[in-house]
CSV table of C-alpha atoms in Angstrom, one decimal:
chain,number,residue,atom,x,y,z
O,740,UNK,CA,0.0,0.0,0.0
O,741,UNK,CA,1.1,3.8,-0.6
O,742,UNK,CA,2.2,5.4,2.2
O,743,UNK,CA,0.8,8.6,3.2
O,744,UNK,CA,5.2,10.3,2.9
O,745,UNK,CA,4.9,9.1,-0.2
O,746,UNK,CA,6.7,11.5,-2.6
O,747,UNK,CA,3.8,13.8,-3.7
O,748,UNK,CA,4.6,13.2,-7.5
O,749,UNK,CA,3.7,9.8,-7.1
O,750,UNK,CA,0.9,10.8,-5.3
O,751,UNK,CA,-0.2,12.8,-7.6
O,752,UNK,CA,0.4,10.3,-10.4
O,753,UNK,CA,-1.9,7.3,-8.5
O,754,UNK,CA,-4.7,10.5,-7.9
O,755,UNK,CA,-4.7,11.0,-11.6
O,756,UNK,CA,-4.7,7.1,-12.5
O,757,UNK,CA,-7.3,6.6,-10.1
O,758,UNK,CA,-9.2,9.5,-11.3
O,759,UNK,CA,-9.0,7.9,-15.1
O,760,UNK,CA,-10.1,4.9,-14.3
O,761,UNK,CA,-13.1,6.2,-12.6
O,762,UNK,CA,-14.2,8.6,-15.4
O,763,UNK,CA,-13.8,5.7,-17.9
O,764,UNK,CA,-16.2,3.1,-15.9
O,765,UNK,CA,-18.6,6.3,-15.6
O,766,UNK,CA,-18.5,7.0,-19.7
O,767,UNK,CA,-18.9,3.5,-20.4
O,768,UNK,CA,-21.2,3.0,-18.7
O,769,UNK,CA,-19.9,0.8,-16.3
O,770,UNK,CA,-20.9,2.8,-13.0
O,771,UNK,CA,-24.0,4.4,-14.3
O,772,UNK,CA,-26.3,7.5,-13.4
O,773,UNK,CA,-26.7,7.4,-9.6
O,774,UNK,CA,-25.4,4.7,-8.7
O,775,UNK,CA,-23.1,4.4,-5.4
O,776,UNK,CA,-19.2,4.0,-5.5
O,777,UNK,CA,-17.4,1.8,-3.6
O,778,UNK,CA,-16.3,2.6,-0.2
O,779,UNK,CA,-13.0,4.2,0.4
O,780,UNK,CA,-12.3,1.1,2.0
O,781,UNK,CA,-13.4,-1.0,-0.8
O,782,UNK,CA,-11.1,1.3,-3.1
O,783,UNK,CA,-8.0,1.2,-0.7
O,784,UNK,CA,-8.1,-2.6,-0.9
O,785,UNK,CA,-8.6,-3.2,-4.7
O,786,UNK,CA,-6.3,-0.9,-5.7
O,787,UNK,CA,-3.6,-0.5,-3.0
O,788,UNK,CA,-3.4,2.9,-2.7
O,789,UNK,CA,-3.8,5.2,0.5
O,790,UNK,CA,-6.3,7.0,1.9
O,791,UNK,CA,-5.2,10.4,0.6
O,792,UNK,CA,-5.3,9.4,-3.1
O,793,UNK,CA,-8.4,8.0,-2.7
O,794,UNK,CA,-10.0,11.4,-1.2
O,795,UNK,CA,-8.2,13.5,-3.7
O,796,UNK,CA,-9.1,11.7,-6.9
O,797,UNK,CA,-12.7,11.6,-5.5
O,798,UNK,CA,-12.5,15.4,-4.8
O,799,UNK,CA,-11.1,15.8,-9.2
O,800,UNK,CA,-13.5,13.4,-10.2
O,801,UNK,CA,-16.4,16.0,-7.9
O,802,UNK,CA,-14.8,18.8,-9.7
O,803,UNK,CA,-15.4,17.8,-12.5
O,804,UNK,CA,-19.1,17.5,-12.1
O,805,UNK,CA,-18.9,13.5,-12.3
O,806,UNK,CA,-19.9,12.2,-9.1
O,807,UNK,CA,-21.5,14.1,-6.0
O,808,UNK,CA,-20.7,13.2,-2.3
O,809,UNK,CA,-24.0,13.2,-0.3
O,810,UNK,CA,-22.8,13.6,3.7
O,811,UNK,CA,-23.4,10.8,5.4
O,812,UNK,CA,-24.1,8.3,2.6
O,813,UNK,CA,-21.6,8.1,0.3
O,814,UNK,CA,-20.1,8.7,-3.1
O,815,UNK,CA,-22.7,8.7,-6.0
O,816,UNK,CA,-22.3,9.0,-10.2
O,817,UNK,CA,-24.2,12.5,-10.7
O,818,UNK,CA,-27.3,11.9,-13.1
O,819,UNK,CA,-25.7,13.1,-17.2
O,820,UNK,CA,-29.2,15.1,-17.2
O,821,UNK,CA,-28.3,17.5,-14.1
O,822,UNK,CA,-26.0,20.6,-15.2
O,823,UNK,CA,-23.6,23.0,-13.5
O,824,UNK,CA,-22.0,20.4,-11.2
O,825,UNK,CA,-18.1,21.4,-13.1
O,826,UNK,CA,-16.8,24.8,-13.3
O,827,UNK,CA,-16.8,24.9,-17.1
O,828,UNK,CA,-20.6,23.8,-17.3
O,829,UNK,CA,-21.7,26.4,-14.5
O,830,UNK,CA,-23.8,29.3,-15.9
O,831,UNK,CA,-21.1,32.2,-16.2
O,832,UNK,CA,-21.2,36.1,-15.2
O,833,UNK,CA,-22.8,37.4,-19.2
O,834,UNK,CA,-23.4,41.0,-17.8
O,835,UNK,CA,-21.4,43.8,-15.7
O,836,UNK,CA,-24.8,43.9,-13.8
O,837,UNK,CA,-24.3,40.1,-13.1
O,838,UNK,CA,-21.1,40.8,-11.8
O,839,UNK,CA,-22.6,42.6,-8.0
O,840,UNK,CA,-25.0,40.0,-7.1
O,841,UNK,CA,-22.1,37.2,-7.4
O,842,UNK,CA,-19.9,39.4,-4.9
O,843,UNK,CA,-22.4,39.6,-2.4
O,844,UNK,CA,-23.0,36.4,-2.8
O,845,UNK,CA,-19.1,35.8,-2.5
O,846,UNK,CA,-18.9,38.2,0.5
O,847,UNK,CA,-21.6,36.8,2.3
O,848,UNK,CA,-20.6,32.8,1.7
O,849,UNK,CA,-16.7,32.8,2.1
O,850,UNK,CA,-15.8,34.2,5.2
O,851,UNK,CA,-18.7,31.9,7.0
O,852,UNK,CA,-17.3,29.1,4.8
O,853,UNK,CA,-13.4,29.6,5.7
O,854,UNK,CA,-14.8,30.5,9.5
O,855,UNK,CA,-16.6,26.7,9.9
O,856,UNK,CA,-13.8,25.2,7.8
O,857,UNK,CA,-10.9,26.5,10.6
O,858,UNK,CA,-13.1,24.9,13.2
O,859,UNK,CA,-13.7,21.8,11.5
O,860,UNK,CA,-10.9,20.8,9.0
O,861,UNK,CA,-9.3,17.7,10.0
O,862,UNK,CA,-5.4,17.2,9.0
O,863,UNK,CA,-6.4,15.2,5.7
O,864,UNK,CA,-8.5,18.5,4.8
O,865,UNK,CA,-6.0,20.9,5.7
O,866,UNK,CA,-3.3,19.0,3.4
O,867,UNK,CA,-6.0,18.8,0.3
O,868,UNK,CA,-6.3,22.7,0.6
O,869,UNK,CA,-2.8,23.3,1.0
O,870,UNK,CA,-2.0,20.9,-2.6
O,871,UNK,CA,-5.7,22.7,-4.0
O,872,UNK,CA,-3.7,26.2,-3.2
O,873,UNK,CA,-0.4,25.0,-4.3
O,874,UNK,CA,-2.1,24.1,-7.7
O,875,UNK,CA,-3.5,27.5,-8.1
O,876,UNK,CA,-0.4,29.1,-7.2
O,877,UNK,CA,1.0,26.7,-10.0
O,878,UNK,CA,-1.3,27.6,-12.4
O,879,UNK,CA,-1.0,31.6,-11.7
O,880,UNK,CA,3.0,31.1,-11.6
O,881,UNK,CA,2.9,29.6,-15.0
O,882,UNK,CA,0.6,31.9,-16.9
O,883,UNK,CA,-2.1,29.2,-16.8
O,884,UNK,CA,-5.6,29.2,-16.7
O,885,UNK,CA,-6.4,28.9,-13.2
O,886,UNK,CA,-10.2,28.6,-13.3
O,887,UNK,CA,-10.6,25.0,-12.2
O,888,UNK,CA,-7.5,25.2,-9.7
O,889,UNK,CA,-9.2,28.6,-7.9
O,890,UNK,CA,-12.8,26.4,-8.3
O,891,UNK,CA,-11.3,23.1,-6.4
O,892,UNK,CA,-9.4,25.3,-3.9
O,893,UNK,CA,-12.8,26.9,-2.6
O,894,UNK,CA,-14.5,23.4,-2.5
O,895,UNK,CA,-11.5,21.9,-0.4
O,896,UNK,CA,-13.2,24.5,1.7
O,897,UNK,CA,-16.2,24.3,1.6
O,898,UNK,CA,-16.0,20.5,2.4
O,899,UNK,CA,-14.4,21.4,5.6
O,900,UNK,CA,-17.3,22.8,6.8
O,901,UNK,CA,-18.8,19.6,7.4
O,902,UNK,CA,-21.6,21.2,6.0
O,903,UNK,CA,-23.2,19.4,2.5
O,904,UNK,CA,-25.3,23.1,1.6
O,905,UNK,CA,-22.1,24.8,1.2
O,906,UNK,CA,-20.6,22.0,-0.7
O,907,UNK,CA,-24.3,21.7,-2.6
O,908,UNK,CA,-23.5,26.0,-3.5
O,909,UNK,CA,-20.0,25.2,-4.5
O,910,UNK,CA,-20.9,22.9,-7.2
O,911,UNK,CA,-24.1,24.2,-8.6
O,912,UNK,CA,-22.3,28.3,-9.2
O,913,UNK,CA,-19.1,26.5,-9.9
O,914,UNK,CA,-17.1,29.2,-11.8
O,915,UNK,CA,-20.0,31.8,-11.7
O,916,UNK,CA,-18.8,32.2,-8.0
O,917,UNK,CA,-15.2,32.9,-8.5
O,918,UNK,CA,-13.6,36.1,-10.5
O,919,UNK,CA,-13.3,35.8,-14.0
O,920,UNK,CA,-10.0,33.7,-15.0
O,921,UNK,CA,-6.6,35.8,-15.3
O,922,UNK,CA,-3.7,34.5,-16.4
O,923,UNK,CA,-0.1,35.9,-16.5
O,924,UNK,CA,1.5,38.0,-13.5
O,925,UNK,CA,-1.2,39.6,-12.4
O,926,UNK,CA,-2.7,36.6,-11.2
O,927,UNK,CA,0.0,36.0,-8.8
O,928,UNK,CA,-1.6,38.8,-6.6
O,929,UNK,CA,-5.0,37.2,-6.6
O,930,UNK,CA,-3.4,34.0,-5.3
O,931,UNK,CA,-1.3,35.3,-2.9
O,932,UNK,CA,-4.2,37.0,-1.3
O,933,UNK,CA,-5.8,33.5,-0.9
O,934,UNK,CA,-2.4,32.6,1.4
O,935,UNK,CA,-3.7,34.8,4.0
């Protein structure tokens, strides 16, 4: 089995195997609409991996709008008919006069988010926000598009707060809820900001 010291490059490499294998039994149909993964248990033992990769390649495989976590319960393929679960698919700011009601929203979710998350974050959280800021940092450094980075760095959060509505907010606004993407230098400020 991995070990959780593992080098994080390997890590990162059994997240993103894991991560492929589940989005290719999910597009063929293997693991259909709705129905329940396996346990992180269940995965652990199959595949050999730790309990890190596990939770991180369920977190990309959330991300990306192809399964839902439902507290309590467990791990389910999101129904293909329901939208706006990935950043890319969530309904985007179209007008300046779109652009205020978002920040309110922003201003009025995020601090209560972050709050409950400090409270509540166990260590295994804390690291997954730490490598979900590292990413966006990444991204920003690079020149990248840092859209899905900033979107899984606020839904670390929000799954910290033990709470499945802010979770439930996260993925429905997706990208609507963060600033427009930047890329190059200035967006080095933006993600510095969220090192604070």
């Amino acid at each position: 089995m991995e070990q959780p010291s593992a080098p994080k490059g390997r890590r990162s490499s059994l997240t993103q195997q894991l991560v492929a294998e589940f989005s290719r039994r999910i597009r063929e149909g293997e693991l259909r609409s709705g129905e329940k993964l396996p346990t992180e248990q269940v995965i652990i033992r199959e595949t050999g991996v730790s309990r890190t990769v596990v939770r991180e390649a369920m977190s990309r495989l959330q991300a990306e709008g192809l399964v839902e976590t439902r507290h309590g319960i467990g791990t389910f393929v999101v129904d293909a008919s329901q939208t706006g679960s990935s950043p890319q698919d969530a309904p985007a700011i179209g007008t300046p006069g779109d652009a205020a009601p978002i920040i309110e929203l922003r201003l009025s979710l995020e601090p209560e988010s972050a709050a409950l998350a400090a409270q509540r974050r166990t260590p295994g959280q804390l690291e997954a926000i730490r490598q979900a800021l590292d990413e966006l940092h990444r991204c920003a450094r690079l020149g990248k598009d840092t859209l899905q980075a900033d979107f899984e760095f606020h839904r670390q959060i929000s799954l910290c707060t033990a709470n499945s509505f802010f979770t439930d907010v996260m993925s429905q606004l997706g990208s609507s809820i963060l600033p427009r993407t930047r890329s190059g230098f200035g967006n080095i400020y933006y993600v510095t900001a969220h090192r604070r």
